[in-house]
Coordinates of C-alpha atoms and ligand atoms in Angstrom, one line a residue:
X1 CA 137.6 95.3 174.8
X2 CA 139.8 93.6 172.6
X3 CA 140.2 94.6 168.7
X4 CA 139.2 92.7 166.0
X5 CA 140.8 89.0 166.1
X6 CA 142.9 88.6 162.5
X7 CA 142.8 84.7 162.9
X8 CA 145.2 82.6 164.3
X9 CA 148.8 83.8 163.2
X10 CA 151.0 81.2 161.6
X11 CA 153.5 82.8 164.6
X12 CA 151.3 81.4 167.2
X13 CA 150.7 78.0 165.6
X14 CA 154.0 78.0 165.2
X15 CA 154.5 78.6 168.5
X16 CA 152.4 76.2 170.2
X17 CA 154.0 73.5 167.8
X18 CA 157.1 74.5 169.0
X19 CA 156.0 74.2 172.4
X20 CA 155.2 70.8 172.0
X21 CA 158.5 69.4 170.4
X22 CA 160.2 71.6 172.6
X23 CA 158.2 69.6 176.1
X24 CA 158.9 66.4 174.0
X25 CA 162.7 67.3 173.6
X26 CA 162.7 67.9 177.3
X27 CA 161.0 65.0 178.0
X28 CA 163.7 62.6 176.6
X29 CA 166.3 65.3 178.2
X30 CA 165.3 64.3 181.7
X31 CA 165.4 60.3 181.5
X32 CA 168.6 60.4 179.0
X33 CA 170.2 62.7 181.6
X34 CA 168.8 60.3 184.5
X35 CA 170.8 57.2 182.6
X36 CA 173.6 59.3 182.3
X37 CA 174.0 59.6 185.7
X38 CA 174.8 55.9 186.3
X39 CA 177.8 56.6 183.4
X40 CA 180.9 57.2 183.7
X41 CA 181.2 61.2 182.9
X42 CA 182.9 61.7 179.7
X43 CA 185.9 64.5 180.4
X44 CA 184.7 67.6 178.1
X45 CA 186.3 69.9 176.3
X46 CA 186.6 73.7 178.0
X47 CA 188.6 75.3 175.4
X48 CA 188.0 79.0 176.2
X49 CA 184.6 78.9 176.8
X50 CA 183.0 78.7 180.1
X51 CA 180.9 75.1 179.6
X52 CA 177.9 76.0 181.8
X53 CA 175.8 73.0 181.5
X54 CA 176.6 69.1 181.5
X55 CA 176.6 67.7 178.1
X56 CA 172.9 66.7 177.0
X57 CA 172.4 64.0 175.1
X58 CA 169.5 64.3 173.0
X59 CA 167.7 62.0 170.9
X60 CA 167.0 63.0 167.2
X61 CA 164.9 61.4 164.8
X62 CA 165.9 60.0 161.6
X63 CA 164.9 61.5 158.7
X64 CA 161.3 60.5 157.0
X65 CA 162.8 59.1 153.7
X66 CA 164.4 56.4 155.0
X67 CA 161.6 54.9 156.0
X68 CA 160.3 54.7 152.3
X69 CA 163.2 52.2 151.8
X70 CA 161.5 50.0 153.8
X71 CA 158.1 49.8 151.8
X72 CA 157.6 47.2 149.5
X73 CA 153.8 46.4 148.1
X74 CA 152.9 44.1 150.7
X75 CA 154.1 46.5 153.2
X76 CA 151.1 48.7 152.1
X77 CA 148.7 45.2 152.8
X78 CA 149.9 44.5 156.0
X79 CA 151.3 47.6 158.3
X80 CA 155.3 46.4 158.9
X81 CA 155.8 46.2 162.4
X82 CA 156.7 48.9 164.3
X83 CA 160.7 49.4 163.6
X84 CA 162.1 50.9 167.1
X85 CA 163.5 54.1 165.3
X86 CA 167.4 54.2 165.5
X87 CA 168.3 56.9 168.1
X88 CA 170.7 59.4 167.1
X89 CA 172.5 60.7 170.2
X90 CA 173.3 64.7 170.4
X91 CA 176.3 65.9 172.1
X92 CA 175.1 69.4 173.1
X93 CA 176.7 71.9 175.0
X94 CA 176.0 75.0 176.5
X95 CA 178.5 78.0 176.6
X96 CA 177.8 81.3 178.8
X97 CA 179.0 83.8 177.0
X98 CA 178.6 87.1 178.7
X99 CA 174.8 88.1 178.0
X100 CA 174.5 85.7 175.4
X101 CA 174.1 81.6 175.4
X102 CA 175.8 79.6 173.0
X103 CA 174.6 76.0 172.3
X104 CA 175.8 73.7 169.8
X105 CA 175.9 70.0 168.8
X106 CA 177.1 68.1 166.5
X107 CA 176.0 64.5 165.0
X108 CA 176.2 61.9 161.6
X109 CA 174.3 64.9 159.4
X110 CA 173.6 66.9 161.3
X111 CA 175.0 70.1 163.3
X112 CA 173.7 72.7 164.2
X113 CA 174.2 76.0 166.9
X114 CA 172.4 78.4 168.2
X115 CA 172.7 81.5 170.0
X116 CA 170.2 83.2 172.5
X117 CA 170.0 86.3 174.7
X118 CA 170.0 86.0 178.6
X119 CA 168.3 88.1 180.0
X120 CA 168.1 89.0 183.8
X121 CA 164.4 89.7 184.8
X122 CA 163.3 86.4 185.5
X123 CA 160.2 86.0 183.4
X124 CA 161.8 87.5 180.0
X125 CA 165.0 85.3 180.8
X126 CA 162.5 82.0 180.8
X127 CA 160.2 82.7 178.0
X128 CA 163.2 83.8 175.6
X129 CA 165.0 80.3 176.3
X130 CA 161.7 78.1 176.1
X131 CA 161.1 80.4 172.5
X132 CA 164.5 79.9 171.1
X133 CA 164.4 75.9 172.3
X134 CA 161.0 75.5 170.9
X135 CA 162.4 77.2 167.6
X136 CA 165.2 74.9 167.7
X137 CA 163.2 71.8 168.0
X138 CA 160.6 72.7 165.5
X139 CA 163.3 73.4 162.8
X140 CA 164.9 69.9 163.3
X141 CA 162.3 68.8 163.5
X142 CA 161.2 70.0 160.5
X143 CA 164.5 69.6 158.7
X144 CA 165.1 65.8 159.8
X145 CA 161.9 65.3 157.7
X146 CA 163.2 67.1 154.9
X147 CA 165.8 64.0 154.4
X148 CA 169.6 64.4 152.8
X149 CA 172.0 63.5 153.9
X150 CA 173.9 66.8 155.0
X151 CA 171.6 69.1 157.3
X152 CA 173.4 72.7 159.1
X153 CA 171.3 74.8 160.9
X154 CA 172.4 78.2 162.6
X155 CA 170.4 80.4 165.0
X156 CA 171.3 83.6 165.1
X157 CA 169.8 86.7 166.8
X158 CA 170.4 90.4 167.0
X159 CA 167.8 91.7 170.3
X160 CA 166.9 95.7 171.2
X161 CA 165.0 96.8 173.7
X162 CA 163.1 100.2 173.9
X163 CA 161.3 101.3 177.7
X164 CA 159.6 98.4 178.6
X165 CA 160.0 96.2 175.1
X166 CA 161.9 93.7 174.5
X167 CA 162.7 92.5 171.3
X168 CA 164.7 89.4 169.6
X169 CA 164.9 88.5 166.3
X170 CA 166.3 85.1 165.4
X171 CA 167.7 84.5 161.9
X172 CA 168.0 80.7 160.8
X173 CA 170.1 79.3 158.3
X174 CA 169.2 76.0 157.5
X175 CA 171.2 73.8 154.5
X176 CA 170.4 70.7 153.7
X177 CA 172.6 69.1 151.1
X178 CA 174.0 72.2 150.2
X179 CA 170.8 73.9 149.7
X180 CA 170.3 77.2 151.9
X181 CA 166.8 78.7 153.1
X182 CA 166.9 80.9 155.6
X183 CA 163.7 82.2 158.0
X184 CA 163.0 83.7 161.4
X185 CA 161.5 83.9 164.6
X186 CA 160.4 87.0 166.2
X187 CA 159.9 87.3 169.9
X188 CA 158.6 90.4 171.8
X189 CA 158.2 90.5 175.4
X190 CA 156.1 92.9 177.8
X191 CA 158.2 94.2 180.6
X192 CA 155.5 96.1 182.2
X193 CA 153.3 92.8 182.0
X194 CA 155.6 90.6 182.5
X195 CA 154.6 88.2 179.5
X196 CA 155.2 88.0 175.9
X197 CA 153.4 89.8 173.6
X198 CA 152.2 89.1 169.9
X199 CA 155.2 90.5 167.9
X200 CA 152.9 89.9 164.7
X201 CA 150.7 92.2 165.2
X202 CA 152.5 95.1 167.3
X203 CA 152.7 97.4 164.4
X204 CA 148.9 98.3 162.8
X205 CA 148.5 98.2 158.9
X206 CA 149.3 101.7 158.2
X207 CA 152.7 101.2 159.5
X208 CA 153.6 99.6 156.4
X209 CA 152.6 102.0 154.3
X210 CA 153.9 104.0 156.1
X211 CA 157.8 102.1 156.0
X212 CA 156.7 101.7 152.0
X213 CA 156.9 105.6 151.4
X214 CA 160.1 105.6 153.3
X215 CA 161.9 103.1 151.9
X216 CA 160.8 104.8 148.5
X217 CA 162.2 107.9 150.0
X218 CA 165.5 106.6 151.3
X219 CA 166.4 104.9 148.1
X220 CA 169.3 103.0 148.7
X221 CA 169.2 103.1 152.3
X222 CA 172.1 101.0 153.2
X223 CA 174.7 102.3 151.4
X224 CA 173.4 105.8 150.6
X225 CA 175.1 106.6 147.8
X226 CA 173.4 109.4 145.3
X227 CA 172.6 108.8 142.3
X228 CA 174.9 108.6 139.5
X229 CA 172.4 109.3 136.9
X230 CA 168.2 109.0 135.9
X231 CA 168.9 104.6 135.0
X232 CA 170.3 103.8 138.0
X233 CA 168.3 105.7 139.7
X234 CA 165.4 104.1 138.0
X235 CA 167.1 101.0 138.6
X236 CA 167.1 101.2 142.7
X237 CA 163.3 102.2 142.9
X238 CA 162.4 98.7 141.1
X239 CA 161.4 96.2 143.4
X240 CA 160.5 98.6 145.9
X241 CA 158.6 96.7 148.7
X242 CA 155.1 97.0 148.7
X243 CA 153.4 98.7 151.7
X244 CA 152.1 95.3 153.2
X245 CA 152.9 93.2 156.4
X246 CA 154.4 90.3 154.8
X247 CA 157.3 92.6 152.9
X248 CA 158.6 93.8 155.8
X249 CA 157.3 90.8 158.5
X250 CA 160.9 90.9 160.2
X251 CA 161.7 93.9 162.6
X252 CA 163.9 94.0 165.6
X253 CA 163.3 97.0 168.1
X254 CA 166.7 98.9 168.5
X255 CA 167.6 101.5 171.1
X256 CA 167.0 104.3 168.0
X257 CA 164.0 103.2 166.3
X258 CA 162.0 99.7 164.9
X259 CA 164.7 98.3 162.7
X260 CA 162.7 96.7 159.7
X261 CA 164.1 94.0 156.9
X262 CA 162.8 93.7 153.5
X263 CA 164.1 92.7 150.3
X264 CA 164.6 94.6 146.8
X265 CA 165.3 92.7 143.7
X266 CA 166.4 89.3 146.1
X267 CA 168.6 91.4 148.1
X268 CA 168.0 91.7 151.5
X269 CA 167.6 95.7 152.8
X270 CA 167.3 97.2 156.4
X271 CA 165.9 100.7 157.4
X272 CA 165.2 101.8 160.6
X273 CA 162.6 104.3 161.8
X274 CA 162.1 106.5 164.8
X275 CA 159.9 105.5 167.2
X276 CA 157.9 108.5 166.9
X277 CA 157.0 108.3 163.5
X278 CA 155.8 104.6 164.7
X279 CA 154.2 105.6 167.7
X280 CA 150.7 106.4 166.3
X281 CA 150.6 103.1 164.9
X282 CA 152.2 100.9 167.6
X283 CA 149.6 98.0 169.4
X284 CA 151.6 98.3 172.5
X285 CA 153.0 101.9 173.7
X286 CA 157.3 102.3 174.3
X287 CA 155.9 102.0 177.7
X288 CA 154.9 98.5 177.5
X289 CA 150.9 99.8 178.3
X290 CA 148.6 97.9 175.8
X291 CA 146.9 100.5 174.0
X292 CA 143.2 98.3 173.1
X293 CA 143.2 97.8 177.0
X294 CA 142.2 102.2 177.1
X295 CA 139.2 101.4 175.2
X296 CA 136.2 100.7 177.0
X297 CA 133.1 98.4 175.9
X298 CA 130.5 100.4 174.8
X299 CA 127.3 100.0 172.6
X300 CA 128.5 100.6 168.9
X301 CA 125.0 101.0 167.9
X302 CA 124.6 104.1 170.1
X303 CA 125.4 107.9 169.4
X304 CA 128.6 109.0 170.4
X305 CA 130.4 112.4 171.1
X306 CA 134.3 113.1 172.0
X307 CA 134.7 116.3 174.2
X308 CA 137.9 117.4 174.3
X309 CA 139.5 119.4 176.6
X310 CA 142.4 121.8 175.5
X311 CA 144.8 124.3 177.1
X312 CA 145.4 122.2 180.4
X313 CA 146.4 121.0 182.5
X314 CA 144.8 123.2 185.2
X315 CA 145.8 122.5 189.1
X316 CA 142.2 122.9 189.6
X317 CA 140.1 122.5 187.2
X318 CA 141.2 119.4 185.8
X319 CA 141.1 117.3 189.0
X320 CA 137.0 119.4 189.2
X321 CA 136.6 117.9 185.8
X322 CA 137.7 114.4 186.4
X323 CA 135.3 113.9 189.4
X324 CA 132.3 115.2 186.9
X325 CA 133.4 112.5 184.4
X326 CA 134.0 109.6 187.0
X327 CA 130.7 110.4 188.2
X328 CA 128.8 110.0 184.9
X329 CA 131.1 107.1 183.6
X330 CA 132.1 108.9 180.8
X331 CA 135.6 110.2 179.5
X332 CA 137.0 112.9 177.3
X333 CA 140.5 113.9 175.7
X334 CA 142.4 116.1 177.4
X335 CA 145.1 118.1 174.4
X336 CA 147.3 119.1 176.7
X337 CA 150.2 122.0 176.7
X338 CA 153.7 121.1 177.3
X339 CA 154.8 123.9 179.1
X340 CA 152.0 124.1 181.4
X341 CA 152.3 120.0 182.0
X342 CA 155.4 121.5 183.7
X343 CA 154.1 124.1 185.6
X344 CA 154.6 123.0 189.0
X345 CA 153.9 119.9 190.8
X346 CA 150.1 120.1 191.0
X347 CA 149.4 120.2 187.2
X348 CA 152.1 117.5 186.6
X349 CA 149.4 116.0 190.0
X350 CA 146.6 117.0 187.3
X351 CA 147.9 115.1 184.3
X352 CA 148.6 111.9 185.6
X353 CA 145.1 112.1 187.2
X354 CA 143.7 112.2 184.1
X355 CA 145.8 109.5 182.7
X356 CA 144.9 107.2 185.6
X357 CA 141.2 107.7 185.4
X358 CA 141.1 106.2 181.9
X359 CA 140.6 109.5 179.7
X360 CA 143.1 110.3 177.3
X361 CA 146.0 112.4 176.8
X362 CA 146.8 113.9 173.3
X363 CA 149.1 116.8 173.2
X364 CA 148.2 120.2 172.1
X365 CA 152.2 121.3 171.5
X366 CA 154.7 122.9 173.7
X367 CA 153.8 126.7 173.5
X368 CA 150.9 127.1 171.7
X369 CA 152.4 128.8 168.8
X370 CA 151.0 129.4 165.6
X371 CA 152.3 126.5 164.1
X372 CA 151.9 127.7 160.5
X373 CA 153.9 130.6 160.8
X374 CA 156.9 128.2 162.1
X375 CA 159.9 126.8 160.3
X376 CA 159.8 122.5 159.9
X377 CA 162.6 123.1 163.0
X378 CA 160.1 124.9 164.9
X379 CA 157.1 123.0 164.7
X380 CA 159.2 119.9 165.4
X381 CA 160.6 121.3 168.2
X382 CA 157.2 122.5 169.7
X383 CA 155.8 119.0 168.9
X384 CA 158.6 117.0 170.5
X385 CA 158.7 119.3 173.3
X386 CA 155.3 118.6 174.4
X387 CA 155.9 114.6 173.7
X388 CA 158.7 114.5 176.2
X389 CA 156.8 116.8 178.8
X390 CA 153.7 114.4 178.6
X391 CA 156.1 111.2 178.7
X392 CA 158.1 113.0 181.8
X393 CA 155.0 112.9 183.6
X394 CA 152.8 109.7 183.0
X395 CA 155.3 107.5 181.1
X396 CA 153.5 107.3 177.5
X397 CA 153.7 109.5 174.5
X398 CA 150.4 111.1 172.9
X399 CA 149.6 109.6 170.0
X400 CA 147.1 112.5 168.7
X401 CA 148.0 116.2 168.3
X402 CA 145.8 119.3 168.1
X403 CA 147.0 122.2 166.7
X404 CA 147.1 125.2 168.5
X405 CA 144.0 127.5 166.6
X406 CA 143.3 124.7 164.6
X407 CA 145.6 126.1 162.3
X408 CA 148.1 123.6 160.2
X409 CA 149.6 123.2 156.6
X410 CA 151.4 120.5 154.9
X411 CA 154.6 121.3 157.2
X412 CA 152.5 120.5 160.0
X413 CA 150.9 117.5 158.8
X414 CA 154.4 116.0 158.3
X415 CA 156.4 116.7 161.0
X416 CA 153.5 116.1 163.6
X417 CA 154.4 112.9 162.9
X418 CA 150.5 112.3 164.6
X419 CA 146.8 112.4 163.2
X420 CA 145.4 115.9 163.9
X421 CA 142.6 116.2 165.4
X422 CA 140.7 119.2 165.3
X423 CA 136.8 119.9 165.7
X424 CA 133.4 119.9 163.9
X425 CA 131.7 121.6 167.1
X426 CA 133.3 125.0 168.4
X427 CA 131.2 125.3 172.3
X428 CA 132.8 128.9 171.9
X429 CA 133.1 128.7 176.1
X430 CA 136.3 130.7 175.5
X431 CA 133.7 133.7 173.7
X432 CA 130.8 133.1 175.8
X433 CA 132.4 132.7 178.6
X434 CA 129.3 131.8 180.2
X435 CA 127.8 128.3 181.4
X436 CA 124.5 128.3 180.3
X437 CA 125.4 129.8 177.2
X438 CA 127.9 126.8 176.4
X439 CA 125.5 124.5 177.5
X440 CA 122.7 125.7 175.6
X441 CA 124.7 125.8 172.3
X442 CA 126.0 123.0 172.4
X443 CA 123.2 120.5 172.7
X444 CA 121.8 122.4 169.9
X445 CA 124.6 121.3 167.6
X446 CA 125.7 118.0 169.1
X447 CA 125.5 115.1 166.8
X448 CA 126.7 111.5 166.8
X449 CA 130.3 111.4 166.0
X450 CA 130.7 114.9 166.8
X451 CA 134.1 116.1 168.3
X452 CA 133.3 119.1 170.8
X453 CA 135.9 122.3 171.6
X454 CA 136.3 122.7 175.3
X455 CA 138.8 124.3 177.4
X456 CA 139.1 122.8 181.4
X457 CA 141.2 125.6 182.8
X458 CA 137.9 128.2 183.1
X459 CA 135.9 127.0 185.8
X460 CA 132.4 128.2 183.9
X461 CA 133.3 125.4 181.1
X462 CA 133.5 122.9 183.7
X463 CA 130.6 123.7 185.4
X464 CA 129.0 123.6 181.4
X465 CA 130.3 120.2 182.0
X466 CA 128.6 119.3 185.0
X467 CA 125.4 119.9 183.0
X468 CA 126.1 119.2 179.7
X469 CA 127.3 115.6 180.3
X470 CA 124.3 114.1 182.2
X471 CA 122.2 115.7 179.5
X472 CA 123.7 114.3 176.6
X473 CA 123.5 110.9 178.2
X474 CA 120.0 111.2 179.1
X475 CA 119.4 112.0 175.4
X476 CA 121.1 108.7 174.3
X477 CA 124.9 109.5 173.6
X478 CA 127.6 108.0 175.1
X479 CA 130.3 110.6 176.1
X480 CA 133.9 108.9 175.3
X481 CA 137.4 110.0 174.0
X482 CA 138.8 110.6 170.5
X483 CA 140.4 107.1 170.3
X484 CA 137.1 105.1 171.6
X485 CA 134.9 107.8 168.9
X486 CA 137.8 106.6 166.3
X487 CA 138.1 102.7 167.2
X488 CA 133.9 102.5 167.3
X489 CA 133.4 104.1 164.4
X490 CA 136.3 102.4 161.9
X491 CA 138.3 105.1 161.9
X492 CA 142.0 104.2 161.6
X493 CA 143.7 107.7 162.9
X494 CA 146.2 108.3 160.2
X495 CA 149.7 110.6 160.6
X496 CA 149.5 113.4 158.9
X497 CA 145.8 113.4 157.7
X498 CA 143.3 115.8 159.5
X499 CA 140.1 114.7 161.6
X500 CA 137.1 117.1 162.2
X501 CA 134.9 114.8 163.7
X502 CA 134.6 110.7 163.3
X503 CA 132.9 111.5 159.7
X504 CA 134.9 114.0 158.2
Ligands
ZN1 ZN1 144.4 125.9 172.6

């Protein structure tokens, strides 16, 4: 199950044009280098740099304009014959420089250089060199056509990487005749998949609302200085960014947070924000797991209910619960406790069972406190707490949190930094305490869209389970977890904003 398609990014056309020029480059590489063979070899330059590669001549071609010298009106009658296009030669080299490649070449009008990352896993090593050549290409490309007489161009990159994500952003400066533009390339690469990934579309809309408000709230970010007085102050919230992809389109992942560029009043601003303010928001988990790939395909036109499982895990009656679920092909959330993830061996055993069989896990804090009774230190202490216990164990920060008691104020709807999720139906197994009792009361409420209270560490809820699941299929509802309830029914989980149910 794949989310909506947005189109085909300009990225990705990009991409494949780059591809091309880049194979057509390479083409001409090969049988320039194969004639070069039966040369002489020219002695090079080694200065202090460790010249890695035999100098490459490669062709260029000549700018588009001066071809228009060549039309007169009965060129436009009859086609002139085809000119053979005067070759420039490039005199490129390559430099190893540490964990960085250094290529440069100079010609009549045009130089340019360019700088890339090496990296050592194979696969990320390859792709980032074919993407930086392929950028390389396609902006000479693009430049020669552009005419003058005068044409620089400079890649430069600054790269991060955060568990399993790596991430390079290029910055080009082109000039032609004096006249500077600069762009960039952004490339993002999968370590757990071993492939790129779509660095367009990593971060979901709200994210940039999201880095909106904080840029708002950080001001000045890059200098920091207060405020001398109410004007100037006025003065640096004007051309605030708007909350939208395209203001803030260029991010590099850092070791301490996505690093995000945007521009104020023509100047060009950089904030960086923690991952796990992010998180929530983020296509492709820290841990390099897809997160669409969780969500199975299921009828959209059918009833669906989330039950959610909260307290665990339970040594026993998780792994009890899991088999019920398998069995029916359904799946629930499990809002798990950070403390009790690390209760020994065979509840850490119990949550990454539930992780592999496909349900979810959302964290339910550390402790269980009361977390509207708690300082902001507290509650994010209780909430980071449980992240890193759940990340200890399976790899992969929750991305929903349930408040212990349901309980929350505007404290904890910040500093969550998560949707809450609560309820709409309450099975009341922890008053009951009795199966059939559960069982009964809850198919009399159940609903579509319905998010249902459940605990898995008493053994008399599970066995509700056993009955309660079958029967709620048989009467037409597909049982599923928050995120599938959520991603089925349009709703876009939002940090800080409270969920009852997939309607209200
Ligand atoms: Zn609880």
């Amino acid at each position: 199950m794949k989310r909506k398609k947005k189109g085909m990014s300009t990225l990705k056309r990009g991409l494949l044009c780059s591809w091309c020029v880049f194979m057509l480059v390479l083409t001409f590489f090969v049988i320039n280098w194969a004639m070069k063979l039966t040369k002489e070899e020219k002695p090079k330059d080694t200065d202090n740099i460790d010249v890695m590669t035999e100098v490459k001549p490669e062709p260029v071609t000549p700018p588009v304009d001066s071809e228009a010298n060549h039309n007169t009106p009965t060129a436009t009658a009859t086609p002139t014959p085809e000119a053979e296009p005067p070759q420039v030669q490039f005199e490129a080299e390559y430099a190893h420089l540490g964990n960085m490649m250094e290529t440069f070449a100079y010609t009549e009008g045009v130089s340019y250089g360019m700088r890339y990352p090496l990296y050592e896993e194979d696969g990320a090593g390859t792709a980032v060199e074919q993407f930086a050549h392929g950028l390389l290409a396609e902006t000479v490309t693009e430049m020669n056509k552009e005419g003058g007489t005068e044409r620089k161009l400079l890649i430069d990159y600054e790269d991060g990487e955060t568990d399993g994500l790596l991430s390079v952003l290029f910055h080009i400066e082109k000039e032609v005749d004096g006249r500077k533009e600069t762009e960039s390339g952004m490339w993002l690469y999968n370590k757990k998949k071993g492939e790129t990934a779509d660095a367009e579309t990593l971060f979901a809309d709200l994210a940039y609302s999201y880095l909106a408000e904080q840029v708002k709230e950080a001001k000045q970010p890059e200098d920091g200085e207060p405020d001398a007085d109410a004007d100037e102050a006025a003065e640096e919230t004007e051309g605030m960014p708007e909350g939208t992809r395209e203001a803030f389109a260029t991010y590099v992942l850092t070791a301490d947070g996505a690093k995000f560029y945007y521009e104020q009043n023509g100047q060009k601003h950089a904030i960086v924000i923690p991952y796990i303010e992010l998180h929530t928001y983020m296509a492709i988990t820290v841990n390099g797991n897809v997160v669409a790939e969780r969500i199975r395909e299921l009828d959209p036109d059918k009833p669906m209910i989330a039950l959610t499982f909260d307290d665990g895990p339970h040594y026993q009656q998780t792994p009890r619960l899991l088999e019920i679920l398998e069995k029916n092909n359904a799946r629930a959330t499990f809002f798990v406790l950070g403390d009790r993830v690390l209760w020994g061996a065979s509840n850490e055993k119990a949550l990454q069972m539930v992780y592999d069989s496909g349900n979810e896990v959302a964290s339910h804090t550390h402790a269980h406190k009361r977390l509207k009774n708690l300082t902001v230190d507290e509650i994010k202490e209780e909430i980071t707490k449980a992240r890193d216990a759940i990340f200890s164990v399976i790899g992969e920060y929750p991305t929903l949190v349930r408040p212990p008691y349901g309980g929350y104020n505007d404290d904890v709807k910040k500093y969550s930094y998560a949707p809450l999720i609560t309820w709409n139906l309450d099975s009341k197994d922890w008053d009951f305490r009795n199966t059939e009792q559960v069982v009964e009361h809850v198919l009399a409420e159940a609903g579509d869209g319905d998010i249902v209270l459940m605990h898995d560490i008493h053994w008399f809820t599970v066995d509700a389970a056993e009955i309660l699941i079958p029967e709620l299929m048989s009467r037409g509802y597909q049982i599923v977890t928050v995120q599938e309830l959520f991603y089925y029914k349009g709703v876009e989980p939002e940090n800080g904003r409270v969920y009852h149910s997939s309607y209200n």
